[in-house]
C-alpha positions as MATLAB code, in Angstrom:
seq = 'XXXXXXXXXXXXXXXXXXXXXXXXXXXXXXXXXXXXXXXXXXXXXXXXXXXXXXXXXXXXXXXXXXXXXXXXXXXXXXXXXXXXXXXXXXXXXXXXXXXXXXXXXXXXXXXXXXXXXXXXXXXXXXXXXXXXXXXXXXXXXXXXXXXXXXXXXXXXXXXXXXXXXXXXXXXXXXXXXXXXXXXXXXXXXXXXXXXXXXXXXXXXXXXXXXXXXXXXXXXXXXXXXXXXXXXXXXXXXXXXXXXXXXXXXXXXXXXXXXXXXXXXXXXXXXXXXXXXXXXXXXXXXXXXXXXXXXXXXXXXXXXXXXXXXXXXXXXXXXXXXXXXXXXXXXXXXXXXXXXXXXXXXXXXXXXX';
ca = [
      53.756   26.312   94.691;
      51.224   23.599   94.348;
      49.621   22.511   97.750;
      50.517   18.596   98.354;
      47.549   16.527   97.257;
      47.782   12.955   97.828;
      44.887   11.978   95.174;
      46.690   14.204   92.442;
      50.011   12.609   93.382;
      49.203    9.142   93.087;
      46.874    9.811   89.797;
      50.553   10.999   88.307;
      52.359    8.185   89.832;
      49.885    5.592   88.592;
      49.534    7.621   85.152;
      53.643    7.360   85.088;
      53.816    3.885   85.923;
      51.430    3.019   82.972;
      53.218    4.740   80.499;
      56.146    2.868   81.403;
      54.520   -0.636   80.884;
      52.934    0.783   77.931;
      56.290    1.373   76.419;
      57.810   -1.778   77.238;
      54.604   -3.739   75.357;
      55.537   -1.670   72.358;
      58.778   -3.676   72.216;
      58.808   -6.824   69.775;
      58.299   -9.734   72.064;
      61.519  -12.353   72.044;
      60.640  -16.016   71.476;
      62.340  -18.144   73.716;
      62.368  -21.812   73.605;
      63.369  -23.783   76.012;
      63.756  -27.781   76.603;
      63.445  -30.285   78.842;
      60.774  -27.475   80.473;
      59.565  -29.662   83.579;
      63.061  -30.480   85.006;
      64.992  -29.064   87.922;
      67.119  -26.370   85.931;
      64.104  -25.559   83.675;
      62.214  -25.046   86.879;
      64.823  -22.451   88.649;
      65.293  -20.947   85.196;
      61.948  -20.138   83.473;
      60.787  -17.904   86.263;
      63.988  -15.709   86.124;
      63.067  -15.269   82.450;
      59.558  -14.369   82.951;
      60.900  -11.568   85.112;
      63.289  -10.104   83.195;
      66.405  -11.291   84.417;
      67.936  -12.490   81.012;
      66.992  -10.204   78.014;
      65.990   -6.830   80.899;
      63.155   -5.460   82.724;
      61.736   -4.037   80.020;
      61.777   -6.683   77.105;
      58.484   -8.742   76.679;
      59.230  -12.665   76.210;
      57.195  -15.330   74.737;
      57.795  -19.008   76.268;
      57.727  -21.687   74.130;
      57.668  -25.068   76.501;
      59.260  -28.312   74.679;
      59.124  -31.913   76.799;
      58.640  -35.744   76.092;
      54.884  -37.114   76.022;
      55.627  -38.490   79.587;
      56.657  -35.348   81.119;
      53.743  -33.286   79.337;
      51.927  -33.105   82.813;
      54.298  -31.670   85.254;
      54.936  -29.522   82.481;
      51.439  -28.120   82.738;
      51.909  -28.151   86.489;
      54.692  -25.612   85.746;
      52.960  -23.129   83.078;
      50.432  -22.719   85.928;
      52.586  -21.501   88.382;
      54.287  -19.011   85.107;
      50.629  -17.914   85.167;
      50.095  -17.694   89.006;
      52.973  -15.408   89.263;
      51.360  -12.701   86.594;
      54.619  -11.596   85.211;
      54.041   -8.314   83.433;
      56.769   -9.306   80.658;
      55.616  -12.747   79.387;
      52.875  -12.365   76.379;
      52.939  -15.712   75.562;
      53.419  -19.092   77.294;
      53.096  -22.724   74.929;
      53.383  -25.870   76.367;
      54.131  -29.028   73.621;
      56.332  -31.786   73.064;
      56.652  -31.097   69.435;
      59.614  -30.033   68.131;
      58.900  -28.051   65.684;
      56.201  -26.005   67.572;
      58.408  -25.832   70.260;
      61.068  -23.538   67.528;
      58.779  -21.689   65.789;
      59.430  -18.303   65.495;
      62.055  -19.108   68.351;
      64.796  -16.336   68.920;
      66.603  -18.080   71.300;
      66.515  -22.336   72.016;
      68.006  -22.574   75.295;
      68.689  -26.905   74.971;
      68.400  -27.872   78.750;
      67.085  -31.318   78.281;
      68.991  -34.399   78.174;
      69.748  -37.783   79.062;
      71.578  -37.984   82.353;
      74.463  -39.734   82.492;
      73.807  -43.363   84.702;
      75.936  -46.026   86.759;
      77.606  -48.244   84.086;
      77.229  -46.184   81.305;
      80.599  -44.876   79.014;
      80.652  -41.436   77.934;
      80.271  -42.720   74.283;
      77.146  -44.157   75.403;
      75.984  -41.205   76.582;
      76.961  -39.385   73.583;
      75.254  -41.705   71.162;
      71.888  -41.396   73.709;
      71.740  -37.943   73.225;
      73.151  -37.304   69.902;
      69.640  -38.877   68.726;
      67.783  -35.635   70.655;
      70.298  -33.551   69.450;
      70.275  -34.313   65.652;
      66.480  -34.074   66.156;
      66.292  -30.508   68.080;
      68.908  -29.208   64.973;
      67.115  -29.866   62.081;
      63.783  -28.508   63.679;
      65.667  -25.728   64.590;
      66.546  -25.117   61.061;
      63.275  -25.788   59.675;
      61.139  -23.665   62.247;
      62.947  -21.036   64.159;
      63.771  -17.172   63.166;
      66.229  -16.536   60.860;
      68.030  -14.491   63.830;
      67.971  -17.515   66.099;
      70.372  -18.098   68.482;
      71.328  -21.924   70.408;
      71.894  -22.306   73.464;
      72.822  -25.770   75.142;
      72.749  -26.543   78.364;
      72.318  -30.193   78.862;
      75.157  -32.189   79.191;
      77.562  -32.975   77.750;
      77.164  -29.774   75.964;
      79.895  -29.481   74.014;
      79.549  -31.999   72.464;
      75.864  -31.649   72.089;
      76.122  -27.978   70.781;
      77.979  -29.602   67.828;
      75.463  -31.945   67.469;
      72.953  -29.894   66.884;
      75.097  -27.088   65.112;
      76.165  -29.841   62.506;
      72.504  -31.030   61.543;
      70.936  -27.510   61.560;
      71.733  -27.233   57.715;
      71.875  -23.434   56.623;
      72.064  -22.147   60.278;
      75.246  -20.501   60.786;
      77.517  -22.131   62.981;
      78.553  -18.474   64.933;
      75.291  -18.713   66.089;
      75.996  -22.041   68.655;
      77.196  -21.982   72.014;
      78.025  -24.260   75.230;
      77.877  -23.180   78.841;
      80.582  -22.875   80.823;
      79.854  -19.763   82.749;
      78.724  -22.115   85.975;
      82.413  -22.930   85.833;
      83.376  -19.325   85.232;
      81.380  -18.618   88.207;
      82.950  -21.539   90.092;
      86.481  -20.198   89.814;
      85.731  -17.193   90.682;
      84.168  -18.185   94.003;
      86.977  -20.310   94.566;
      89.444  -17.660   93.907;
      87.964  -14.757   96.429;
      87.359  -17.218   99.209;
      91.253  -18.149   99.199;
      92.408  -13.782   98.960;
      89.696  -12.987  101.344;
      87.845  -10.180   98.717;
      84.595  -10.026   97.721;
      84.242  -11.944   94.366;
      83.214   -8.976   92.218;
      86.395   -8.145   92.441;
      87.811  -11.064   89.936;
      87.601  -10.750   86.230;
      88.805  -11.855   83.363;
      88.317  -15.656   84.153;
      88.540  -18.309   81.402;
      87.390  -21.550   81.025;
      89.274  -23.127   78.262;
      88.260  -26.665   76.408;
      85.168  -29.388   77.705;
      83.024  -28.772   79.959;
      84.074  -31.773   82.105;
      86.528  -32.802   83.966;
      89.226  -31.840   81.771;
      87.972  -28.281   81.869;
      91.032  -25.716   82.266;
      90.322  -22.859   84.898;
      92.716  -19.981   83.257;
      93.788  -18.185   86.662;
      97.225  -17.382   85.248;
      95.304  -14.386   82.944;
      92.646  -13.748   85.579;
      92.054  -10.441   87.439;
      91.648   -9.172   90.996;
      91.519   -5.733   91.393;
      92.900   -5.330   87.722;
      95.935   -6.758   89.170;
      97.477  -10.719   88.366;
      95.883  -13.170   90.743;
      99.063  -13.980   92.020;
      99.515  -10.418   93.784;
      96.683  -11.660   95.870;
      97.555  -15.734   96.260;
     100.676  -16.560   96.710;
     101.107  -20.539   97.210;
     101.077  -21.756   93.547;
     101.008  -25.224   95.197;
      97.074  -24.396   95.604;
      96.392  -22.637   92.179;
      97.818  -25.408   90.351;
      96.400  -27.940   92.501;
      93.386  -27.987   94.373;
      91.974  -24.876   92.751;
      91.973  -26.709   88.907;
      90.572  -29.880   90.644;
      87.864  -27.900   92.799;
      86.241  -26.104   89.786;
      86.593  -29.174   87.983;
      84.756  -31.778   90.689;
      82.429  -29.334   91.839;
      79.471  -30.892   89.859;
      80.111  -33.953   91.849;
      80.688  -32.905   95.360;
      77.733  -31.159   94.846;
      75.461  -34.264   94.418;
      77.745  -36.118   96.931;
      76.399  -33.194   99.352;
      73.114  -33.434   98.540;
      72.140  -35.974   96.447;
      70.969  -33.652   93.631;
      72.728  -31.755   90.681;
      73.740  -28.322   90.810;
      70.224  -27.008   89.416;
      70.162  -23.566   90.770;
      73.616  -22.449   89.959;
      73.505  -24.053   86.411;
      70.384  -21.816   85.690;
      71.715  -18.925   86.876;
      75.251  -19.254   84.912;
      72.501  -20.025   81.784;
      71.368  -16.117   82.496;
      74.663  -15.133   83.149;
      75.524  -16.371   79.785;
      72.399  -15.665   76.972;
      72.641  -11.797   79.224;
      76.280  -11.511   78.556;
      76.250  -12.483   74.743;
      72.947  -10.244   74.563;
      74.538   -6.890   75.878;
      78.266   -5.504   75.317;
      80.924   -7.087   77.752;
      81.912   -4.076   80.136;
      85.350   -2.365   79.194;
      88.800   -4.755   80.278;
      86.964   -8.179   81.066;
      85.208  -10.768   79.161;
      83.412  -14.308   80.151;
      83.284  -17.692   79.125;
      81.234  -19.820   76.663;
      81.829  -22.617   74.189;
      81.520  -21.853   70.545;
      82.499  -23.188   67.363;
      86.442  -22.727   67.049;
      88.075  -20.711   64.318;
      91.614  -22.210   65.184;
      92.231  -19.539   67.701;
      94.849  -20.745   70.011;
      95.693  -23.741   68.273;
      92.482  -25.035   68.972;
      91.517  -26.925   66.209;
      88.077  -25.899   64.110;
      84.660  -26.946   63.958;
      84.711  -28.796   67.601;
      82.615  -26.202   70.422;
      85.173  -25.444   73.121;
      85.327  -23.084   75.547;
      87.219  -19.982   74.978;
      87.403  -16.333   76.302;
      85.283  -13.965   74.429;
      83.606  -10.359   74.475;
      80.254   -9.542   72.785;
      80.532   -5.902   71.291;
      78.163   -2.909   70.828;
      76.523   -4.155   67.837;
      76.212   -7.679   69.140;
      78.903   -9.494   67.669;
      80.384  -12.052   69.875;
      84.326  -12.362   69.341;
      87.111  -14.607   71.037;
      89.464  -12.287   72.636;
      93.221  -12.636   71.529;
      96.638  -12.282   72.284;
      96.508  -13.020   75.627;
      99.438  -15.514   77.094;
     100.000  -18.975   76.964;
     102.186  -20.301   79.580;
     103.817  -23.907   79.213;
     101.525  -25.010   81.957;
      98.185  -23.697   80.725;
      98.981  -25.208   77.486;
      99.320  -28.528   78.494;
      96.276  -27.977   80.576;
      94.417  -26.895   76.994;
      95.365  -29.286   75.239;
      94.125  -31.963   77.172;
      90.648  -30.919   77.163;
      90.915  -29.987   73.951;
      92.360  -33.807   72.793;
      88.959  -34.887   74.607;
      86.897  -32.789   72.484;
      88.821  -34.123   69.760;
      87.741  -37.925   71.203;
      84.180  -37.217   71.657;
      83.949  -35.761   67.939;
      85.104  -39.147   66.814;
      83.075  -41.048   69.148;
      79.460  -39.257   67.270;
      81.024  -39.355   63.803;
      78.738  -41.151   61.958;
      75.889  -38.612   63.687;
      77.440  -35.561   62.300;
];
């Protein structure tokens, strides 16, 4: 038996702990891209990438930094602090507010940047605002990024300018598009184990069918608590019909009626939540939320990006799950959201 010898000890420890940062270098890098760098969701996501918490602990990122000319500045104020913090993962960091620099090589565009909806202004206005920085991000996406990329969009209204984007990145396969609505995924669920009193791992299989707006269809009718219906858990339908739909689907709002700020934090972490779960295989019995190009699953009518519920398999394929039932209620609840999607299709017509 060896005597204990602190100096020998933490040589092996130290020797240990360098092989394992050795072989997570020896990964391939993943290029991420990500807009509209220097504002509030950029700035509580990009740090959680740099550390791991998206692609794992032991894949090394590069950063690829996209902003307008007037924002290039806090921008640099931000890839200082990325540097500050050291993070063992991130090989690369590029600050620019061109386009196509901003997708090169890119293996994932993660479109957080947009124009925020203001006082007086229609949705259609909106849509037409941003449908200009959307047609622009899709067609440097198809000119610069990998041929494995995959598009993320954040910035709102996303479904709408996921399709965008999807429909002027010529020769970019539309399966590769999506839409978050995992913050509303997240939402529901939140909502759902405060009124049983259980801890809210304990709900799965949560859906968020259709727009992410107001529209937006929380599915509790197929959701899980303890792999049992919700209603074995809730009993007044009064409230799951009710105030539960409208909570998830206001909670943007009485979030910046509380404090005067949009729900940054929680819309970066549901962006992890969601490039994580279409990265790695969906665990056994669930699945999660995200808008993607429609096949016609569920009547849902194709090419518009709504949200459906989907798994992403062991070899990476993501896949709307199917069969699952459609009550009378949930389908009138679907196809509202769904009729909106419809609306703000027409609405960017001549864009597509």
């Amino acid at each position: 038996m060896l005597t204990p010898d602190p100096k020998r000890d933490r040589m092996k420890t130290d020797r240990e702990h360098g092989l394992r940062w050795f072989v997570r270098i020896m990964k391939t890098p993943i290029t991420v891209t990500v807009t509209g760098a220097a504002g509030q969701i950029a700035y509580s996501l990009l740090f959680r990438i740099a550390a791991g918490d998206m692609l794992g602990s032991d894949q090394p990122v590069n950063l690829r930094l996209l902003e307008i000319e007037p924002a290039m500045k806090a921008l640099d104020g931000v890839v200082m602090e990325l540097k500050d913090c050291a993070f063992p993962l991130v090989q690369e960091i590029a600050a620019t507010s061109d386009p196509d620099e901003a997708f090169r090589g890119a293996n994932w565009c993660i479109l957080v940047g947009s124009v925020p909806r203001k006082a007086g202004m229609e949705r259609k206005d909106l849509l037409n605002i941003n449908g200009k920085v959307f047609i622009g991000q899709g067609q440097a996406i198809a000119r610069s990024a990998a041929e494995n990329v995959r598009v993320f969009v954040v910035g709102n209204p996303c479904n709408t300018n996921a399709l965008i984007a999807m429909k002027n990145a010529s020769g970019v396969p539309h399966d590769r598009f999506f839409a978050m609505t995992r913050l509303d995924e997240n939402r529901a669920k939140s909502q759902l184990a405060d009124k049983a009193g259980v801890h809210l791992s304990r709900v799965t299989n949560m859906t968020i069918w259709g727009n992410h707006s107001s529209t937006q269809y929380p599915d509790w009718t197929n959701a899980k608590i303890d792999g049992r219906p919700v209603t074995d858990f809730i009993k007044d339908a009064d409230w799951l019909k009710g105030e539960f739909i409208s909570t998830v689907q206001q909670r943007g709002a009485a979030i910046i009626a509380a404090r005067g700020l949009s729900s940054a934090a929680s819309a970066a972490n549901a962006a992890i939540d969601t490039v994580r779960s279409l990265s790695f295989p969906t665990p056994e019995g669930d699945w999660h939320s995200v808008a993607l190009c429609s096949d016609g699953s569920y009547g849902v009518p194709a090419e518009i990006i709504s949200s459906f519920p989907v798994r992403t398999t062991a070899d990476g394929k993501v896949e709307i799950v199917q069969g699952l039932p459609i009550d009378a209620f949930s389908r009138g609840k679907i196809d509202a959201s769904v009729k909106e999607l419809l609306e703000e299709k027409e609405a960017v017509s001549s864009i597509l």
